[in-house]
XYZ file of C-alpha atoms in Angstrom:
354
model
C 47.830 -254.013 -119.813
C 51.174 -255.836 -119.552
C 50.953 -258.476 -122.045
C 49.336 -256.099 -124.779
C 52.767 -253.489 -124.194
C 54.992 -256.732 -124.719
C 52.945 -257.728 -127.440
C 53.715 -255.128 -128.983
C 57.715 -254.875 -127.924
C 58.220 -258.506 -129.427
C 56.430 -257.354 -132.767
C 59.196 -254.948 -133.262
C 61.696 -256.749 -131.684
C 60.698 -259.614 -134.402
C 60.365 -256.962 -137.483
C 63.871 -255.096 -136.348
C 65.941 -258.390 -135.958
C 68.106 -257.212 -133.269
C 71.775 -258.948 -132.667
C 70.648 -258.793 -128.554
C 66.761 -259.651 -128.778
C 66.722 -259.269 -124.797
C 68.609 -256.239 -124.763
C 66.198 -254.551 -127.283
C 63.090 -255.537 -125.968
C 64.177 -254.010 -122.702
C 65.148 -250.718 -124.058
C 61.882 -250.429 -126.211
C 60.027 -250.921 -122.421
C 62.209 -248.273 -121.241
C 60.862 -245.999 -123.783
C 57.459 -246.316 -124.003
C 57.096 -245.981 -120.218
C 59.041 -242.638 -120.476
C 56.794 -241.581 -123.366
C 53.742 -242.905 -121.888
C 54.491 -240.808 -118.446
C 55.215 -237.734 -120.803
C 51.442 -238.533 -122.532
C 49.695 -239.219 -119.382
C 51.174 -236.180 -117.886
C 50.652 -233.994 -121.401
C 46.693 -235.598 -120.331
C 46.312 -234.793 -117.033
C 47.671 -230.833 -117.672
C 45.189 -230.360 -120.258
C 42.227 -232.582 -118.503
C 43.014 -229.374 -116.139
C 43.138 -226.488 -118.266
C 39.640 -227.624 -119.244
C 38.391 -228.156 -115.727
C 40.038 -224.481 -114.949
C 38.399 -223.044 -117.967
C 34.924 -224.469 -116.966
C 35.264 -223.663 -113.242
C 36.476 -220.016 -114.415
C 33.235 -219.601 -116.340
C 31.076 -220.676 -113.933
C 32.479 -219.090 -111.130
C 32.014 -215.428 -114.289
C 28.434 -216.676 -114.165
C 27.828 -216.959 -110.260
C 29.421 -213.593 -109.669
C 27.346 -212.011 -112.097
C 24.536 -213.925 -110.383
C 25.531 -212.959 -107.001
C 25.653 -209.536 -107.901
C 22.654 -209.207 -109.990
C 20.921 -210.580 -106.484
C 22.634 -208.188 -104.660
C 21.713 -205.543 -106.498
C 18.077 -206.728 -106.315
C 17.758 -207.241 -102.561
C 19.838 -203.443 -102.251
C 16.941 -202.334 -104.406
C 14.041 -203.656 -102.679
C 15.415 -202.712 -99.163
C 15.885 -199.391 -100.480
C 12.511 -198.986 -101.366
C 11.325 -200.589 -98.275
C 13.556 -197.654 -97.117
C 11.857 -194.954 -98.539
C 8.134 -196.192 -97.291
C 8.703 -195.798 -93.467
C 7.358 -192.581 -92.869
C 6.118 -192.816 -89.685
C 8.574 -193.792 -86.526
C 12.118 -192.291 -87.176
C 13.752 -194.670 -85.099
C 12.159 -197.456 -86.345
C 13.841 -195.838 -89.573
C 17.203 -195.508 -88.486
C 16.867 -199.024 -86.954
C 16.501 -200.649 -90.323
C 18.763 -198.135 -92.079
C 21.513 -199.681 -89.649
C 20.555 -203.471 -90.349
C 20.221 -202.492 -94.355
C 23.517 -201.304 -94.353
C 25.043 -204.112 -91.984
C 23.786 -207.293 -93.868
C 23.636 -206.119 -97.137
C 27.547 -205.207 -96.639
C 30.091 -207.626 -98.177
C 32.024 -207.461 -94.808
C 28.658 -208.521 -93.343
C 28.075 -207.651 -89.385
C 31.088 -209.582 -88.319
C 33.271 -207.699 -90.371
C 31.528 -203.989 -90.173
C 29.788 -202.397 -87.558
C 27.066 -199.631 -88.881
C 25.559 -196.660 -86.676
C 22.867 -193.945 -87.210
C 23.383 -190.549 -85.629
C 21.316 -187.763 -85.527
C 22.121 -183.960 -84.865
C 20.336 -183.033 -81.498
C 20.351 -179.352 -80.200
C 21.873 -178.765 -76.698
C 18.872 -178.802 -74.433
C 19.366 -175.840 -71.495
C 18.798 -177.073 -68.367
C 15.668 -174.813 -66.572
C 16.642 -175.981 -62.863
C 19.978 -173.829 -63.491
C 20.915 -170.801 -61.731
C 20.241 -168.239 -63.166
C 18.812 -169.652 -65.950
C 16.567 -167.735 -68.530
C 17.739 -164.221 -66.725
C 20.399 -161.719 -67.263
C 22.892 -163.407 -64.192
C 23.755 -166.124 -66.869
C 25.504 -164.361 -69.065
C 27.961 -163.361 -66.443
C 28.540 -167.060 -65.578
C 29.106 -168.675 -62.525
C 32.946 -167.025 -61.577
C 32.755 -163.545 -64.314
C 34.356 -165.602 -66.795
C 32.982 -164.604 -70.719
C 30.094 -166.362 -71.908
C 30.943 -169.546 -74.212
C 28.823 -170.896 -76.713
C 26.450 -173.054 -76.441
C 27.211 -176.371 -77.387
C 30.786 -176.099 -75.736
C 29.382 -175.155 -72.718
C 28.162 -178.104 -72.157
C 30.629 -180.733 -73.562
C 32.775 -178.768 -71.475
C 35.482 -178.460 -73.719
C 36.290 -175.818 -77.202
C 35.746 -172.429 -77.420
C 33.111 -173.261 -80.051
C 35.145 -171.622 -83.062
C 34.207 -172.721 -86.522
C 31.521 -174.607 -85.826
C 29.580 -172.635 -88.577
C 28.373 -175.492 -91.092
C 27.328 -175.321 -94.660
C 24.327 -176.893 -96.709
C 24.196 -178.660 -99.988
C 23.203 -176.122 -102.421
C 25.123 -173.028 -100.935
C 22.487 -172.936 -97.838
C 23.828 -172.193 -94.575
C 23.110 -173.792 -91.297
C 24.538 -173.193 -88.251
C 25.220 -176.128 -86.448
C 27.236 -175.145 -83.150
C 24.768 -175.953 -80.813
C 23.817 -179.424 -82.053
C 25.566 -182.854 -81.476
C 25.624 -186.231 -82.761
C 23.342 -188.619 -80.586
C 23.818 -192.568 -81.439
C 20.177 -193.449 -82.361
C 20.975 -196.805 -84.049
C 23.030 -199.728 -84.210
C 23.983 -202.753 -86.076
C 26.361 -205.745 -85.891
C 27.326 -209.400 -84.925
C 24.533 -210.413 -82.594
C 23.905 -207.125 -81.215
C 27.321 -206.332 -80.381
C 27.147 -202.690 -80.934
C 23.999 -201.718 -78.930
C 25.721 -200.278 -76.387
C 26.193 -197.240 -78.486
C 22.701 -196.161 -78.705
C 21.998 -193.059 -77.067
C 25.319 -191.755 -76.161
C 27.048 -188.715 -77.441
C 29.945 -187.634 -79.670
C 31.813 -184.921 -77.856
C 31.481 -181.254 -79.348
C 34.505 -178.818 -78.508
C 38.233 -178.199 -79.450
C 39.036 -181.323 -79.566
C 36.065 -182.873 -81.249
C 35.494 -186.213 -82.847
C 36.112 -186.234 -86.953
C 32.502 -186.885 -87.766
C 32.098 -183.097 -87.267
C 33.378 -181.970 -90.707
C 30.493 -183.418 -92.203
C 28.519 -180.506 -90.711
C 31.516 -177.759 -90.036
C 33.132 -175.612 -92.771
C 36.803 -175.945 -92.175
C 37.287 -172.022 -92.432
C 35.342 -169.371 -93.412
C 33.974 -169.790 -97.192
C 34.912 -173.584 -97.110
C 32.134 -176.694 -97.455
C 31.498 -179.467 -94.455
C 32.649 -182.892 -96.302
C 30.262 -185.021 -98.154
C 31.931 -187.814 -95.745
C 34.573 -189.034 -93.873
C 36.460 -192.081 -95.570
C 39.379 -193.152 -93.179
C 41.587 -196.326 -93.946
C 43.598 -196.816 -90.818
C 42.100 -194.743 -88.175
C 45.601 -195.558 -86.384
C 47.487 -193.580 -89.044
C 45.544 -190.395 -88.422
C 47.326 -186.502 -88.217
C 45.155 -184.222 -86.735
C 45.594 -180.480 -87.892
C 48.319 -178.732 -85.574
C 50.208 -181.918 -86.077
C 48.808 -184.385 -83.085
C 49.585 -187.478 -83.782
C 45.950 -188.964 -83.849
C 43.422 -191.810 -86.109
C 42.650 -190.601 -89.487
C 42.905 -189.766 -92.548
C 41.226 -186.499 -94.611
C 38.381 -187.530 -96.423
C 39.473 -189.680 -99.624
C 42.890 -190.245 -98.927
C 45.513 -191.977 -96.572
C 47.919 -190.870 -94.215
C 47.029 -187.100 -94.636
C 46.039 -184.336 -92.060
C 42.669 -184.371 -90.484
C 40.182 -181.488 -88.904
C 39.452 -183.863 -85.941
C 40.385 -186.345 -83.916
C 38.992 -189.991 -83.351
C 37.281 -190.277 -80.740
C 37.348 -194.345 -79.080
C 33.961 -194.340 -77.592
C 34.930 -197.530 -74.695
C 38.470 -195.619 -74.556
C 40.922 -198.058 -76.154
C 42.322 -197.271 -79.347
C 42.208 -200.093 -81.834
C 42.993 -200.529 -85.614
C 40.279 -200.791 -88.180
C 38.645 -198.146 -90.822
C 35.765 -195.547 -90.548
C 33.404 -194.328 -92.842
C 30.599 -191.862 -92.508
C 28.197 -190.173 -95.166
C 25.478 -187.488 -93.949
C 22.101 -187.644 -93.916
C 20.875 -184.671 -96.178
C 17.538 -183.517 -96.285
C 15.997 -181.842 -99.469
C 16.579 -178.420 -97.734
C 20.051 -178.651 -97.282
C 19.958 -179.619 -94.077
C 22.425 -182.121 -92.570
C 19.944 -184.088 -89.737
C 22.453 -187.256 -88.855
C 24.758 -189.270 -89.912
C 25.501 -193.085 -91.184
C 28.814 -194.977 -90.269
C 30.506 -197.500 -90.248
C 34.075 -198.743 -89.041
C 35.499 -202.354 -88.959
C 37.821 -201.542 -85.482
C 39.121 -205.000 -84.306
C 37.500 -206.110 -81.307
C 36.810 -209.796 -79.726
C 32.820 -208.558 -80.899
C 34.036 -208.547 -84.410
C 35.445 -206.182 -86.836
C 37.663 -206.855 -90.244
C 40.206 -204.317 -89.105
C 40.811 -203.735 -92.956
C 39.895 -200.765 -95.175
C 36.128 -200.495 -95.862
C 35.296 -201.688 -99.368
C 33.930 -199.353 -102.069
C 31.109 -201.331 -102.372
C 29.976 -201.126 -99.039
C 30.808 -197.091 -99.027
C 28.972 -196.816 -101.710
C 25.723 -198.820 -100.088
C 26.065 -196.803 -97.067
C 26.281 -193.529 -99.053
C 22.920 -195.209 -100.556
C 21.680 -195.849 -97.600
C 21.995 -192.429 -96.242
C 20.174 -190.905 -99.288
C 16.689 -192.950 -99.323
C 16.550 -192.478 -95.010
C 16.763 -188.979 -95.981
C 14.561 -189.342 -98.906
C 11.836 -190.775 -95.868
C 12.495 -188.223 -93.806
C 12.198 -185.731 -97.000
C 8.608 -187.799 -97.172
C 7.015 -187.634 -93.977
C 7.609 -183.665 -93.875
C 5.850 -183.386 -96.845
C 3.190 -185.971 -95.179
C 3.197 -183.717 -92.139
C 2.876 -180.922 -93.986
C -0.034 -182.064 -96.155
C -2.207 -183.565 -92.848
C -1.665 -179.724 -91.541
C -2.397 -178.042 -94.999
C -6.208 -180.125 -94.675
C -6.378 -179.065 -91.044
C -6.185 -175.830 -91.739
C -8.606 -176.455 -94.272
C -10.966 -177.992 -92.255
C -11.128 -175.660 -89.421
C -11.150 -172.962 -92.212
C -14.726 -174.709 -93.185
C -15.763 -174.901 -89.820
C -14.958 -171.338 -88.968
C -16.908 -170.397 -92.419
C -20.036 -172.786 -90.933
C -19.767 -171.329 -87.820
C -20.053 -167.987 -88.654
C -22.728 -168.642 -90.839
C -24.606 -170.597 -88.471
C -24.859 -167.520 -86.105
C -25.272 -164.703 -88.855
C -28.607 -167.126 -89.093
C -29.610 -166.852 -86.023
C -29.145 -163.268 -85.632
C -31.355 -162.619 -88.430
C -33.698 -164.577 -87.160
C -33.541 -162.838 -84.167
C -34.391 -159.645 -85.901
């Protein structure tokens, strides 16, 4: 208080015997209020550090929490992952919502889609279908292949893709088909069940399943951070980057589904069976739109939960072929018994007949 600091200015003043009492009594008030605002500001700074210190550790301890969660809920909806055997879409729904919410962009900042590799169905009703006049084509021109022949675009050059393990699968005649979706509110649904164009000027995704020349490997994904800043090979000015870097030359172009280029990231890792056998695709991009979208780079955590991702849908798949396989392996068996009952059954009554 007041009196107990003047208390204790008058003591001195009393003990130093001062010519100008007043005079020193006022100067000893101007100190110790400069010394006490040094003190209480000395206080405050290391009331603080202490309060920094302790908000620092906890904050250690609730990311370590937060991640050790994480990691548990990525675990469990992985293995909820690797249990639905039955209805592939229903599989490539949840793969999508996995990889959406479990993201740390979250579905406003990322939007996640399954793809799958469909073969270019030949349309029956066609002249000339299934008979020798179609290979002559409708004006003389040379026969194209396939799958360009029906985007209507590429000569269908290079389109030869490699497997994991050195197997080789030819994918030229197959497509990517948008069989899931996931983001804000169901923002993204409007993908599902169109196409990514196959052709000269095909979308990027495509080097996940075509070797780049002859001897070469398809990617094991696409990681673009500014699909803006893309250089497609031949020196096009186009939306991405080659796989793992920034700003460098590309094998494809983006393609802007709705048509309006817009800045953001894109990320895709394939969906590898146990043979070898690319059968889709899982990616993401974080494009700015009013629907959502980051527009930033993807985060390594989330590429590597969507590379995770990818790898147990597969590991499903990889499961109900091998269910598939078994219930036809105990067919077989049981018509086997059957035959072997029915045969006996009549070598019975033929020697009774006798």
């Amino acid at each position: 208080t007041v009196a107990a600091v003047l208390v204790r200015a008058c003591a001195e003043c009393a003990v130093q015997r001062p010519a100008d009492p007043v005079d020193f009594v006022a100067g000893w008030l101007s100190k110790w209020v400069s010394n006490d605002a040094i003190l209480t500001k000395h206080a405050v700074a290391k009331r603080a550090g202490r309060e920094d210190a302790a908000e620092a550790v906890e904050g250690a301890e609730g990311a370590a929490k937060t991640a050790e969660n994480r990691e548990i809920r990525v675990g469990k909806a992985m293995a909820h992952l690797r249990t639905m055997t039955n209805d592939p879409d229903i599989l490539f729904k949840h793969a999508a919502n996995y990889a959406s919410r479990l993201s740390a962009a979250g579905p406003e900042g990322m939007h996640v889609y399954v793809a799958v590799l469909d073969e270019v169905e030949e349309d029956e009703m066609a002249p000339g279908a299934g008979s020798d006049e179609a290979a002559e084509g409708a004006e003389g021109e040379e026969p194209a292949a396939a799958a360009a022949a029906v985007e209507g675009e590429g000569d269908g050059e290079n389109d030869e893709g490699h497997g994991r393990g050195g197997t080789r699968f030819d994918y030229s005649d197959k497509f990517f088909r948008y069989a899931a979706a996931a983001g804000k509110r169901g923002s993204c649904e409007w993908i599902v069940g169109r196409t990514l164009p196959r052709g000269a000027n095909q979308g990027v995704s495509y080097a996940l399943v075509d070797a780049p020349e002859a001897g070469g490997k398809a990617r094991p994904w696409i990681d673009i951070s500014n699909v803006m800043l893309h250089v497609v090979d031949g020196g096009a000015a186009g939306a991405e980057g080659a796989e793992g870097t920034e700003g460098s030359r590309g094998s494809g172009a983006v393609h802007y589904l709705k048509g309006f280029p817009r800045v953001g990231a894109y990320f895709a890792a394939p969906i590898v069976l146990a043979t070898g056998e690319v059968m889709g695709m899982l990616c993401a991009d974080t494009l700015k739109t009013p629907a959502g979208g980051t527009g930033r780079p993807i985060h390594e955590e989330d590429k590597k939960l969507l590379r995770e991702v990818a790898v147990n849908a597969a590991a499903a798949m990889d499961a109900a072929a091998e269910l598939r396989s078994a219930a036809l392996a105990l067919v077989e068996v049981e018509q086997a018994a059957l035959g072997e009952a029915l045969a006996a059954a009549e070598g019975a009554e033929e020697e009774g007949a006798e």
